[in-house]
N, CA, C and O atoms as a Maestro MAE file, in Angstrom:
{
 s_m_m2io_version
 :::
 2.0.0
}

f_m_ct {
 s_m_title
 :::
 protein
 m_atom[300] {
  # First column is atom index #
  i_m_mmod_type
  r_m_x_coord
  r_m_y_coord
  r_m_z_coord
  i_m_residue_number
  s_m_chain_name
  s_m_pdb_residue_name
  s_m_pdb_atom_name
  i_m_atomic_number
  :::
  1 25 1.157 -1.407 0.252 1 A "ILE " " N  " 7
  2 3 0.108 -0.212 -0.028 1 A "ILE " " CA " 6
  3 2 0.750 1.193 0.132 1 A "ILE " " C  " 6
  4 15 1.308 1.517 1.180 1 A "ILE " " O  " 8
  5 25 0.646 2.055 -0.994 2 A "LYS " " N  " 7
  6 3 1.439 3.211 -0.752 2 A "LYS " " CA " 6
  7 2 1.071 4.381 0.287 2 A "LYS " " C  " 6
  8 15 -0.003 4.250 0.874 2 A "LYS " " O  " 8
  9 25 1.630 5.189 0.492 3 A "ALA " " N  " 7
  10 3 1.556 5.843 1.322 3 A "ALA " " CA " 6
  11 2 0.627 7.388 1.598 3 A "ALA " " C  " 6
  12 15 1.064 8.458 1.174 3 A "ALA " " O  " 8
  13 25 -0.181 7.324 2.069 4 A "THR " " N  " 7
  14 3 -0.668 8.874 1.522 4 A "THR " " CA " 6
  15 2 -0.301 10.132 2.240 4 A "THR " " C  " 6
  16 15 -0.413 11.239 1.714 4 A "THR " " O  " 8
  17 25 0.065 9.971 3.246 5 A "ILE " " N  " 7
  18 3 -0.240 10.833 4.380 5 A "ILE " " CA " 6
  19 2 1.715 11.495 4.480 5 A "ILE " " C  " 6
  20 15 2.681 10.733 4.439 5 A "ILE " " O  " 8
  21 25 1.773 12.524 4.567 6 A "PRO " " N  " 7
  22 3 3.415 12.452 4.535 6 A "PRO " " CA " 6
  23 2 4.202 12.184 5.650 6 A "PRO " " C  " 6
  24 15 3.648 12.090 6.745 6 A "PRO " " O  " 8
  25 25 5.769 12.004 5.518 7 A "GLU " " N  " 7
  26 3 6.055 11.579 6.856 7 A "GLU " " CA " 6
  27 2 6.820 12.862 7.233 7 A "GLU " " C  " 6
  28 15 7.237 13.804 6.559 7 A "GLU " " O  " 8
  29 25 6.871 12.458 9.037 8 A "ARG " " N  " 7
  30 3 7.404 13.488 9.720 8 A "ARG " " CA " 6
  31 2 8.651 14.384 8.891 8 A "ARG " " C  " 6
  32 15 9.102 13.966 7.825 8 A "ARG " " O  " 8
  33 25 8.958 15.195 9.293 9 A "VAL " " N  " 7
  34 3 10.724 15.837 9.088 9 A "VAL " " CA " 6
  35 2 11.864 15.031 9.498 9 A "VAL " " C  " 6
  36 15 12.873 14.728 8.861 9 A "VAL " " O  " 8
  37 25 11.293 14.563 11.415 10 A "ASP " " N  " 7
  38 3 12.467 13.624 11.862 10 A "ASP " " CA " 6
  39 2 12.877 12.719 11.133 10 A "ASP " " C  " 6
  40 15 13.960 12.559 10.570 10 A "ASP " " O  " 8
  41 25 11.441 11.789 11.180 11 A "GLN " " N  " 7
  42 3 11.268 10.404 10.046 11 A "GLN " " CA " 6
  43 2 12.277 10.341 9.398 11 A "GLN " " C  " 6
  44 15 13.249 9.606 9.567 11 A "GLN " " O  " 8
  45 25 11.982 11.558 8.181 12 A "LEU " " N  " 7
  46 3 12.449 11.771 6.896 12 A "LEU " " CA " 6
  47 2 14.133 12.075 7.143 12 A "LEU " " C  " 6
  48 15 14.929 11.889 6.222 12 A "LEU " " O  " 8
  49 25 14.516 12.499 8.314 13 A "ALA " " N  " 7
  50 3 15.716 12.608 8.522 13 A "ALA " " CA " 6
  51 2 16.431 11.288 9.054 13 A "ALA " " C  " 6
  52 15 17.548 10.924 8.686 13 A "ALA " " O  " 8
  53 25 15.910 10.859 9.646 14 A "GLY " " N  " 7
  54 3 16.362 9.468 10.261 14 A "GLY " " CA " 6
  55 2 16.357 8.399 8.959 14 A "GLY " " C  " 6
  56 15 17.024 7.370 8.847 14 A "GLY " " O  " 8
  57 25 15.671 8.808 8.288 15 A "ARG " " N  " 7
  58 3 15.921 7.752 6.760 15 A "ARG " " CA " 6
  59 2 16.875 8.163 6.218 15 A "ARG " " C  " 6
  60 15 17.713 7.281 6.029 15 A "ARG " " O  " 8
  61 25 17.245 9.485 5.739 16 A "ARG " " N  " 7
  62 3 18.377 9.849 4.847 16 A "ARG " " CA " 6
  63 2 19.275 9.355 6.029 16 A "ARG " " C  " 6
  64 15 20.119 8.699 5.419 16 A "ARG " " O  " 8
  65 25 19.610 9.274 7.398 17 A "ARG " " N  " 7
  66 3 21.069 8.719 8.240 17 A "ARG " " CA " 6
  67 2 20.977 7.478 8.213 17 A "ARG " " C  " 6
  68 15 22.047 6.897 8.394 17 A "ARG " " O  " 8
  69 25 20.073 6.834 8.050 18 A "ARG " " N  " 7
  70 3 20.326 5.378 7.963 18 A "ARG " " CA " 6
  71 2 20.407 5.242 6.064 18 A "ARG " " C  " 6
  72 15 20.567 4.099 5.636 18 A "ARG " " O  " 8
  73 25 20.333 6.003 5.375 19 A "ARG " " N  " 7
  74 3 20.514 6.054 3.834 19 A "ARG " " CA " 6
  75 2 19.569 4.903 3.365 19 A "ARG " " C  " 6
  76 15 20.021 4.092 2.557 19 A "ARG " " O  " 8
  77 25 18.076 4.757 3.892 20 A "GLU " " N  " 7
  78 3 17.557 4.203 3.732 20 A "GLU " " CA " 6
  79 2 16.653 4.826 2.299 20 A "GLU " " C  " 6
  80 15 16.854 5.998 1.980 20 A "GLU " " O  " 8
  81 25 15.805 4.093 1.594 21 A "ARG " " N  " 7
  82 3 14.582 4.934 0.414 21 A "ARG " " CA " 6
  83 2 13.521 5.163 1.092 21 A "ARG " " C  " 6
  84 15 12.842 4.333 1.697 21 A "ARG " " O  " 8
  85 25 13.213 7.277 0.929 22 A "PRO " " N  " 7
  86 3 12.628 7.535 1.393 22 A "PRO " " CA " 6
  87 2 10.955 7.101 0.802 22 A "PRO " " C  " 6
  88 15 10.845 6.866 -0.402 22 A "PRO " " O  " 8
  89 25 9.605 7.005 1.771 23 A "CYS " " N  " 7
  90 3 8.635 6.497 1.322 23 A "CYS " " CA " 6
  91 2 7.631 7.577 0.275 23 A "CYS " " C  " 6
  92 15 7.413 8.783 0.389 23 A "CYS " " O  " 8
  93 25 7.194 6.666 -0.665 24 A "ALA " " N  " 7
  94 3 6.674 7.741 -2.193 24 A "ALA " " CA " 6
  95 2 5.634 8.505 -1.126 24 A "ALA " " C  " 6
  96 15 5.361 8.217 0.040 24 A "ALA " " O  " 8
  97 25 5.266 9.354 -1.794 25 A "PHE " " N  " 7
  98 3 4.216 10.515 -1.339 25 A "PHE " " CA " 6
  99 2 3.641 11.291 -2.522 25 A "PHE " " C  " 6
  100 15 4.050 12.213 -3.227 25 A "PHE " " O  " 8
  101 25 2.619 10.612 -2.465 26 A "ASP " " N  " 7
  102 3 1.866 11.823 -3.947 26 A "ASP " " CA " 6
  103 2 0.986 12.655 -3.359 26 A "ASP " " C  " 6
  104 15 0.019 12.324 -2.672 26 A "ASP " " O  " 8
  105 25 1.382 13.875 -3.676 27 A "ARG " " N  " 7
  106 3 0.493 14.937 -3.044 27 A "ARG " " CA " 6
  107 2 -1.317 15.163 -3.662 27 A "ARG " " C  " 6
  108 15 -2.360 15.402 -3.054 27 A "ARG " " O  " 8
  109 25 -1.090 15.004 -4.726 28 A "ALA " " N  " 7
  110 3 -2.986 14.725 -5.586 28 A "ALA " " CA " 6
  111 2 -3.334 14.071 -4.691 28 A "ALA " " C  " 6
  112 15 -4.133 14.638 -3.946 28 A "ALA " " O  " 8
  113 25 -2.892 12.445 -4.270 29 A "VAL " " N  " 7
  114 3 -3.505 11.571 -3.810 29 A "VAL " " CA " 6
  115 2 -4.332 12.148 -2.411 29 A "VAL " " C  " 6
  116 15 -5.478 11.966 -1.999 29 A "VAL " " O  " 8
  117 25 -3.080 12.989 -1.863 30 A "TYR " " N  " 7
  118 3 -3.190 13.066 -0.314 30 A "TYR " " CA " 6
  119 2 -4.521 13.960 -0.434 30 A "TYR " " C  " 6
  120 15 -5.475 13.717 0.306 30 A "TYR " " O  " 8
  121 25 -4.583 15.275 -1.631 31 A "ARG " " N  " 7
  122 3 -5.723 16.395 -1.356 31 A "ARG " " CA " 6
  123 2 -6.796 15.180 -1.824 31 A "ARG " " C  " 6
  124 15 -7.424 14.708 -0.876 31 A "ARG " " O  " 8
  125 25 -7.016 14.762 -2.791 32 A "ARG " " N  " 7
  126 3 -8.570 14.087 -2.917 32 A "ARG " " CA " 6
  127 2 -8.670 12.932 -1.715 32 A "ARG " " C  " 6
  128 15 -9.831 12.622 -1.448 32 A "ARG " " O  " 8
  129 25 -7.705 12.293 -1.004 33 A "ARG " " N  " 7
  130 3 -8.460 11.318 0.751 33 A "ARG " " CA " 6
  131 2 -8.462 12.195 1.600 33 A "ARG " " C  " 6
  132 15 -8.914 11.896 2.705 33 A "ARG " " O  " 8
  133 25 -7.895 13.742 1.337 34 A "ASN " " N  " 7
  134 3 -8.525 14.743 2.829 34 A "ASN " " CA " 6
  135 2 -10.155 15.497 2.060 34 A "ASN " " C  " 6
  136 15 -11.124 15.747 2.777 34 A "ASN " " O  " 8
  137 25 -10.155 15.691 0.904 35 A "VAL " " N  " 7
  138 3 -11.787 15.876 0.378 35 A "VAL " " CA " 6
  139 2 -12.390 14.708 1.164 35 A "VAL " " C  " 6
  140 15 -12.804 14.852 2.314 35 A "VAL " " O  " 8
  141 25 -12.422 13.604 0.534 36 A "VAL " " N  " 7
  142 3 -13.341 12.653 0.959 36 A "VAL " " CA " 6
  143 2 -12.959 12.256 2.315 36 A "VAL " " C  " 6
  144 15 -13.705 11.325 2.620 36 A "VAL " " O  " 8
  145 25 -12.363 12.450 3.024 37 A "GLU " " N  " 7
  146 3 -12.491 12.676 5.125 37 A "GLU " " CA " 6
  147 2 -12.857 13.686 5.139 37 A "GLU " " C  " 6
  148 15 -13.890 13.578 5.799 37 A "GLU " " O  " 8
  149 25 -12.749 14.776 4.845 38 A "ARG " " N  " 7
  150 3 -13.859 15.708 5.225 38 A "ARG " " CA " 6
  151 2 -15.562 15.415 5.090 38 A "ARG " " C  " 6
  152 15 -16.438 15.514 5.949 38 A "ARG " " O  " 8
  153 25 -15.632 15.077 3.879 39 A "CYS " " N  " 7
  154 3 -16.827 15.037 3.602 39 A "CYS " " CA " 6
  155 2 -17.921 13.795 4.379 39 A "CYS " " C  " 6
  156 15 -19.126 13.887 4.610 39 A "CYS " " O  " 8
  157 25 -16.699 12.327 4.733 40 A "PHE " " N  " 7
  158 3 -17.374 12.002 6.381 40 A "PHE " " CA " 6
  159 2 -17.444 12.448 7.546 40 A "PHE " " C  " 6
  160 15 -18.145 12.091 8.492 40 A "PHE " " O  " 8
  161 25 -16.487 13.458 7.423 41 A "HIS " " N  " 7
  162 3 -16.597 13.808 8.564 41 A "HIS " " CA " 6
  163 2 -17.953 14.629 9.310 41 A "HIS " " C  " 6
  164 15 -18.458 14.670 10.432 41 A "HIS " " O  " 8
  165 25 -18.294 15.486 7.431 42 A "ARG " " N  " 7
  166 3 -19.759 16.395 7.629 42 A "ARG " " CA " 6
  167 2 -20.946 15.550 7.810 42 A "ARG " " C  " 6
  168 15 -21.852 15.893 8.568 42 A "ARG " " O  " 8
  169 25 -20.976 14.236 7.004 43 A "LEU " " N  " 7
  170 3 -22.132 13.523 6.825 43 A "LEU " " CA " 6
  171 2 -22.044 12.925 8.472 43 A "LEU " " C  " 6
  172 15 -23.163 12.445 8.650 43 A "LEU " " O  " 8
  173 25 -21.457 12.785 9.403 44 A "LYS " " N  " 7
  174 3 -21.187 12.038 10.319 44 A "LYS " " CA " 6
  175 2 -22.352 12.971 11.541 44 A "LYS " " C  " 6
  176 15 -23.055 12.490 12.430 44 A "LYS " " O  " 8
  177 25 -22.211 14.107 11.214 45 A "GLN " " N  " 7
  178 3 -22.512 15.178 11.716 45 A "GLN " " CA " 6
  179 2 -23.843 15.222 11.932 45 A "GLN " " C  " 6
  180 15 -24.313 15.890 12.853 45 A "GLN " " O  " 8
  181 25 -24.716 14.385 10.954 46 A "TRP " " N  " 7
  182 3 -25.922 14.160 10.790 46 A "TRP " " CA " 6
  183 2 -26.071 12.850 11.888 46 A "TRP " " C  " 6
  184 15 -25.227 11.987 11.645 46 A "TRP " " O  " 8
  185 25 -27.221 12.425 13.374 47 A "ARG " " N  " 7
  186 3 -27.363 11.829 13.983 47 A "ARG " " CA " 6
  187 2 -28.041 10.597 13.391 47 A "ARG " " C  " 6
  188 15 -28.127 9.438 13.798 47 A "ARG " " O  " 8
  189 25 -28.392 11.073 12.549 48 A "GLY " " N  " 7
  190 3 -29.156 9.822 12.115 48 A "GLY " " CA " 6
  191 2 -28.465 9.302 10.905 48 A "GLY " " C  " 6
  192 15 -29.338 8.468 10.666 48 A "GLY " " O  " 8
  193 25 -27.750 9.150 10.110 49 A "ILE " " N  " 7
  194 3 -26.808 8.781 9.465 49 A "ILE " " CA " 6
  195 2 -25.333 8.762 10.131 49 A "ILE " " C  " 6
  196 15 -24.561 8.493 9.211 49 A "ILE " " O  " 8
  197 25 -24.820 8.882 10.987 50 A "ALA " " N  " 7
  198 3 -23.931 8.212 12.195 50 A "ALA " " CA " 6
  199 2 -24.210 7.304 12.842 50 A "ALA " " C  " 6
  200 15 -23.375 6.521 13.295 50 A "ALA " " O  " 8
  201 25 -25.745 7.203 13.062 51 A "THR " " N  " 7
  202 3 -26.221 5.766 14.237 51 A "THR " " CA " 6
  203 2 -26.609 4.825 13.311 51 A "THR " " C  " 6
  204 15 -26.872 3.729 13.807 51 A "THR " " O  " 8
  205 25 -26.801 4.976 11.347 52 A "ARG " " N  " 7
  206 3 -27.326 3.963 11.162 52 A "ARG " " CA " 6
  207 2 -29.286 3.978 11.650 52 A "ARG " " C  " 6
  208 15 -29.945 2.945 11.773 52 A "ARG " " O  " 8
  209 25 -29.695 5.024 11.793 53 A "TYR " " N  " 7
  210 3 -30.941 5.081 12.227 53 A "TYR " " CA " 6
  211 2 -31.969 4.333 11.270 53 A "TYR " " C  " 6
  212 15 -32.753 3.524 11.766 53 A "TYR " " O  " 8
  213 25 -31.974 4.646 9.641 54 A "ASP " " N  " 7
  214 3 -32.883 3.826 9.241 54 A "ASP " " CA " 6
  215 2 -31.956 3.066 8.912 54 A "ASP " " C  " 6
  216 15 -30.812 3.467 8.696 54 A "ASP " " O  " 8
  217 25 -32.404 1.613 8.812 55 A "LYS " " N  " 7
  218 3 -32.001 0.195 8.490 55 A "LYS " " CA " 6
  219 2 -32.244 -0.245 7.271 55 A "LYS " " C  " 6
  220 15 -31.440 -1.004 6.731 55 A "LYS " " O  " 8
  221 25 -33.369 0.153 6.655 56 A "GLN " " N  " 7
  222 3 -33.479 -0.196 5.370 56 A "GLN " " CA " 6
  223 2 -32.939 0.414 4.182 56 A "GLN " " C  " 6
  224 15 -33.416 1.531 3.977 56 A "GLN " " O  " 8
  225 25 -32.096 0.028 3.341 57 A "PRO " " N  " 7
  226 3 -31.079 0.719 2.294 57 A "PRO " " CA " 6
  227 2 -31.561 2.479 1.394 57 A "PRO " " C  " 6
  228 15 -30.911 3.520 1.302 57 A "PRO " " O  " 8
  229 25 -33.017 2.090 0.857 58 A "GLY " " N  " 7
  230 3 -33.199 2.885 0.538 58 A "GLY " " CA " 6
  231 2 -33.497 4.149 0.918 58 A "GLY " " C  " 6
  232 15 -33.632 5.040 0.080 58 A "GLY " " O  " 8
  233 25 -33.638 4.367 2.286 59 A "ARG " " N  " 7
  234 3 -34.161 5.306 3.610 59 A "ARG " " CA " 6
  235 2 -33.017 5.720 3.648 59 A "ARG " " C  " 6
  236 15 -32.906 6.916 3.381 59 A "ARG " " O  " 8
  237 25 -31.839 5.019 3.951 60 A "TYR " " N  " 7
  238 3 -30.786 5.325 4.512 60 A "TYR " " CA " 6
  239 2 -29.859 6.041 3.285 60 A "TYR " " C  " 6
  240 15 -28.970 6.871 3.477 60 A "TYR " " O  " 8
  241 25 -30.311 5.490 1.938 61 A "LEU " " N  " 7
  242 3 -29.650 6.253 0.741 61 A "LEU " " CA " 6
  243 2 -30.103 7.627 0.630 61 A "LEU " " C  " 6
  244 15 -29.458 8.612 0.272 61 A "LEU " " O  " 8
  245 25 -31.466 7.526 1.040 62 A "ALA " " N  " 7
  246 3 -32.471 8.798 0.981 62 A "ALA " " CA " 6
  247 2 -31.678 9.988 1.378 62 A "ALA " " C  " 6
  248 15 -31.309 10.962 0.722 62 A "ALA " " O  " 8
  249 25 -31.453 9.546 3.053 63 A "ALA " " N  " 7
  250 3 -31.035 10.359 4.062 63 A "ALA " " CA " 6
  251 2 -29.673 10.781 3.484 63 A "ALA " " C  " 6
  252 15 -29.367 11.964 3.634 63 A "ALA " " O  " 8
  253 25 -28.862 10.011 2.877 64 A "ILE " " N  " 7
  254 3 -27.430 10.100 2.690 64 A "ILE " " CA " 6
  255 2 -27.769 11.208 1.691 64 A "ILE " " C  " 6
  256 15 -27.127 12.244 1.866 64 A "ILE " " O  " 8
  257 25 -28.619 11.208 0.711 65 A "THR " " N  " 7
  258 3 -28.073 12.029 -0.254 65 A "THR " " CA " 6
  259 2 -29.218 13.658 0.359 65 A "THR " " C  " 6
  260 15 -29.140 14.859 0.103 65 A "THR " " O  " 8
  261 25 -29.880 13.078 0.962 66 A "LEU " " N  " 7
  262 3 -30.483 14.715 1.456 66 A "LEU " " CA " 6
  263 2 -29.466 15.402 2.526 66 A "LEU " " C  " 6
  264 15 -29.251 16.612 2.461 66 A "LEU " " O  " 8
  265 25 -28.920 14.676 3.401 67 A "ALA " " N  " 7
  266 3 -27.805 15.481 3.557 67 A "ALA " " CA " 6
  267 2 -26.441 16.160 2.709 67 A "ALA " " C  " 6
  268 15 -26.029 17.319 2.663 67 A "ALA " " O  " 8
  269 25 -26.076 15.221 2.234 68 A "SER " " N  " 7
  270 3 -25.274 15.658 0.923 68 A "SER " " CA " 6
  271 2 -25.807 16.870 0.407 68 A "SER " " C  " 6
  272 15 -25.227 17.956 0.423 68 A "SER " " O  " 8
  273 25 -26.783 16.667 0.009 69 A "THR " " N  " 7
  274 3 -27.235 18.231 -1.132 69 A "THR " " CA " 6
  275 2 -27.471 19.435 -0.197 69 A "THR " " C  " 6
  276 15 -27.199 20.599 -0.487 69 A "THR " " O  " 8
  277 25 -28.078 18.956 1.105 70 A "LEU " " N  " 7
  278 3 -27.670 20.320 1.964 70 A "LEU " " CA " 6
  279 2 -26.451 20.782 2.422 70 A "LEU " " C  " 6
  280 15 -26.156 21.928 2.758 70 A "LEU " " O  " 8
  281 25 -25.876 19.940 2.407 71 A "ILE " " N  " 7
  282 3 -24.115 20.361 3.120 71 A "ILE " " CA " 6
  283 2 -23.668 21.100 1.653 71 A "ILE " " C  " 6
  284 15 -23.010 22.139 1.703 71 A "ILE " " O  " 8
  285 25 -23.990 20.614 0.573 72 A "TRP " " N  " 7
  286 3 -23.546 21.371 -0.672 72 A "TRP " " CA " 6
  287 2 -23.824 22.626 -1.075 72 A "TRP " " C  " 6
  288 15 -23.274 23.368 -1.889 72 A "TRP " " O  " 8
  289 25 -25.210 22.805 -0.046 73 A "LEU " " N  " 7
  290 3 -26.003 23.911 -0.653 73 A "LEU " " CA " 6
  291 2 -25.046 24.897 0.289 73 A "LEU " " C  " 6
  292 15 -24.669 25.960 -0.203 73 A "LEU " " O  " 8
  293 25 -24.602 24.492 1.831 74 A "THR " " N  " 7
  294 3 -24.680 25.479 2.550 74 A "THR " " CA " 6
  295 2 -23.459 26.135 2.573 74 A "THR " " C  " 6
  296 15 -23.200 27.249 3.028 74 A "THR " " O  " 8
  297 25 -22.264 24.796 1.679 75 A "ALA " " N  " 7
  298 3 -20.882 25.430 1.304 75 A "ALA " " CA " 6
  299 2 -20.656 26.130 0.507 75 A "ALA " " C  " 6
  300 15 -19.504 26.534 0.349 75 A "ALA " " O  " 8
  :::
 }
 m_bond[299] {
  # First column is bond index #
  i_m_from
  i_m_to
  i_m_order
  :::
  1 1 2 1
  2 2 3 1
  3 3 4 2
  4 3 5 1
  5 5 6 1
  6 6 7 1
  7 7 8 2
  8 7 9 1
  9 9 10 1
  10 10 11 1
  11 11 12 2
  12 11 13 1
  13 13 14 1
  14 14 15 1
  15 15 16 2
  16 15 17 1
  17 17 18 1
  18 18 19 1
  19 19 20 2
  20 19 21 1
  21 21 22 1
  22 22 23 1
  23 23 24 2
  24 23 25 1
  25 25 26 1
  26 26 27 1
  27 27 28 2
  28 27 29 1
  29 29 30 1
  30 30 31 1
  31 31 32 2
  32 31 33 1
  33 33 34 1
  34 34 35 1
  35 35 36 2
  36 35 37 1
  37 37 38 1
  38 38 39 1
  39 39 40 2
  40 39 41 1
  41 41 42 1
  42 42 43 1
  43 43 44 2
  44 43 45 1
  45 45 46 1
  46 46 47 1
  47 47 48 2
  48 47 49 1
  49 49 50 1
  50 50 51 1
  51 51 52 2
  52 51 53 1
  53 53 54 1
  54 54 55 1
  55 55 56 2
  56 55 57 1
  57 57 58 1
  58 58 59 1
  59 59 60 2
  60 59 61 1
  61 61 62 1
  62 62 63 1
  63 63 64 2
  64 63 65 1
  65 65 66 1
  66 66 67 1
  67 67 68 2
  68 67 69 1
  69 69 70 1
  70 70 71 1
  71 71 72 2
  72 71 73 1
  73 73 74 1
  74 74 75 1
  75 75 76 2
  76 75 77 1
  77 77 78 1
  78 78 79 1
  79 79 80 2
  80 79 81 1
  81 81 82 1
  82 82 83 1
  83 83 84 2
  84 83 85 1
  85 85 86 1
  86 86 87 1
  87 87 88 2
  88 87 89 1
  89 89 90 1
  90 90 91 1
  91 91 92 2
  92 91 93 1
  93 93 94 1
  94 94 95 1
  95 95 96 2
  96 95 97 1
  97 97 98 1
  98 98 99 1
  99 99 100 2
  100 99 101 1
  101 101 102 1
  102 102 103 1
  103 103 104 2
  104 103 105 1
  105 105 106 1
  106 106 107 1
  107 107 108 2
  108 107 109 1
  109 109 110 1
  110 110 111 1
  111 111 112 2
  112 111 113 1
  113 113 114 1
  114 114 115 1
  115 115 116 2
  116 115 117 1
  117 117 118 1
  118 118 119 1
  119 119 120 2
  120 119 121 1
  121 121 122 1
  122 122 123 1
  123 123 124 2
  124 123 125 1
  125 125 126 1
  126 126 127 1
  127 127 128 2
  128 127 129 1
  129 129 130 1
  130 130 131 1
  131 131 132 2
  132 131 133 1
  133 133 134 1
  134 134 135 1
  135 135 136 2
  136 135 137 1
  137 137 138 1
  138 138 139 1
  139 139 140 2
  140 139 141 1
  141 141 142 1
  142 142 143 1
  143 143 144 2
  144 143 145 1
  145 145 146 1
  146 146 147 1
  147 147 148 2
  148 147 149 1
  149 149 150 1
  150 150 151 1
  151 151 152 2
  152 151 153 1
  153 153 154 1
  154 154 155 1
  155 155 156 2
  156 155 157 1
  157 157 158 1
  158 158 159 1
  159 159 160 2
  160 159 161 1
  161 161 162 1
  162 162 163 1
  163 163 164 2
  164 163 165 1
  165 165 166 1
  166 166 167 1
  167 167 168 2
  168 167 169 1
  169 169 170 1
  170 170 171 1
  171 171 172 2
  172 171 173 1
  173 173 174 1
  174 174 175 1
  175 175 176 2
  176 175 177 1
  177 177 178 1
  178 178 179 1
  179 179 180 2
  180 179 181 1
  181 181 182 1
  182 182 183 1
  183 183 184 2
  184 183 185 1
  185 185 186 1
  186 186 187 1
  187 187 188 2
  188 187 189 1
  189 189 190 1
  190 190 191 1
  191 191 192 2
  192 191 193 1
  193 193 194 1
  194 194 195 1
  195 195 196 2
  196 195 197 1
  197 197 198 1
  198 198 199 1
  199 199 200 2
  200 199 201 1
  201 201 202 1
  202 202 203 1
  203 203 204 2
  204 203 205 1
  205 205 206 1
  206 206 207 1
  207 207 208 2
  208 207 209 1
  209 209 210 1
  210 210 211 1
  211 211 212 2
  212 211 213 1
  213 213 214 1
  214 214 215 1
  215 215 216 2
  216 215 217 1
  217 217 218 1
  218 218 219 1
  219 219 220 2
  220 219 221 1
  221 221 222 1
  222 222 223 1
  223 223 224 2
  224 223 225 1
  225 225 226 1
  226 226 227 1
  227 227 228 2
  228 227 229 1
  229 229 230 1
  230 230 231 1
  231 231 232 2
  232 231 233 1
  233 233 234 1
  234 234 235 1
  235 235 236 2
  236 235 237 1
  237 237 238 1
  238 238 239 1
  239 239 240 2
  240 239 241 1
  241 241 242 1
  242 242 243 1
  243 243 244 2
  244 243 245 1
  245 245 246 1
  246 246 247 1
  247 247 248 2
  248 247 249 1
  249 249 250 1
  250 250 251 1
  251 251 252 2
  252 251 253 1
  253 253 254 1
  254 254 255 1
  255 255 256 2
  256 255 257 1
  257 257 258 1
  258 258 259 1
  259 259 260 2
  260 259 261 1
  261 261 262 1
  262 262 263 1
  263 263 264 2
  264 263 265 1
  265 265 266 1
  266 266 267 1
  267 267 268 2
  268 267 269 1
  269 269 270 1
  270 270 271 1
  271 271 272 2
  272 271 273 1
  273 273 274 1
  274 274 275 1
  275 275 276 2
  276 275 277 1
  277 277 278 1
  278 278 279 1
  279 279 280 2
  280 279 281 1
  281 281 282 1
  282 282 283 1
  283 283 284 2
  284 283 285 1
  285 285 286 1
  286 286 287 1
  287 287 288 2
  288 287 289 1
  289 289 290 1
  290 290 291 1
  291 291 292 2
  292 291 293 1
  293 293 294 1
  294 294 295 1
  295 295 296 2
  296 295 297 1
  297 297 298 1
  298 298 299 1
  299 299 300 2
  :::
 }
}
């Protein structure tokens, strides 16, 4: 699995000192992952979605769609 979170400066210095290969880090992948994680965080603010209050898949999808639409309109 490729790393998507950058390494800390002290860890990079230790790798250089030990002459190890640094982990690959892709800034574009990290940005996209950050957007997705922020979206999930905003959706979890809705109690019904976070606790999976609606047990039927259709209703749960409708709740996610409604919450996503409202989040998109307020952003």
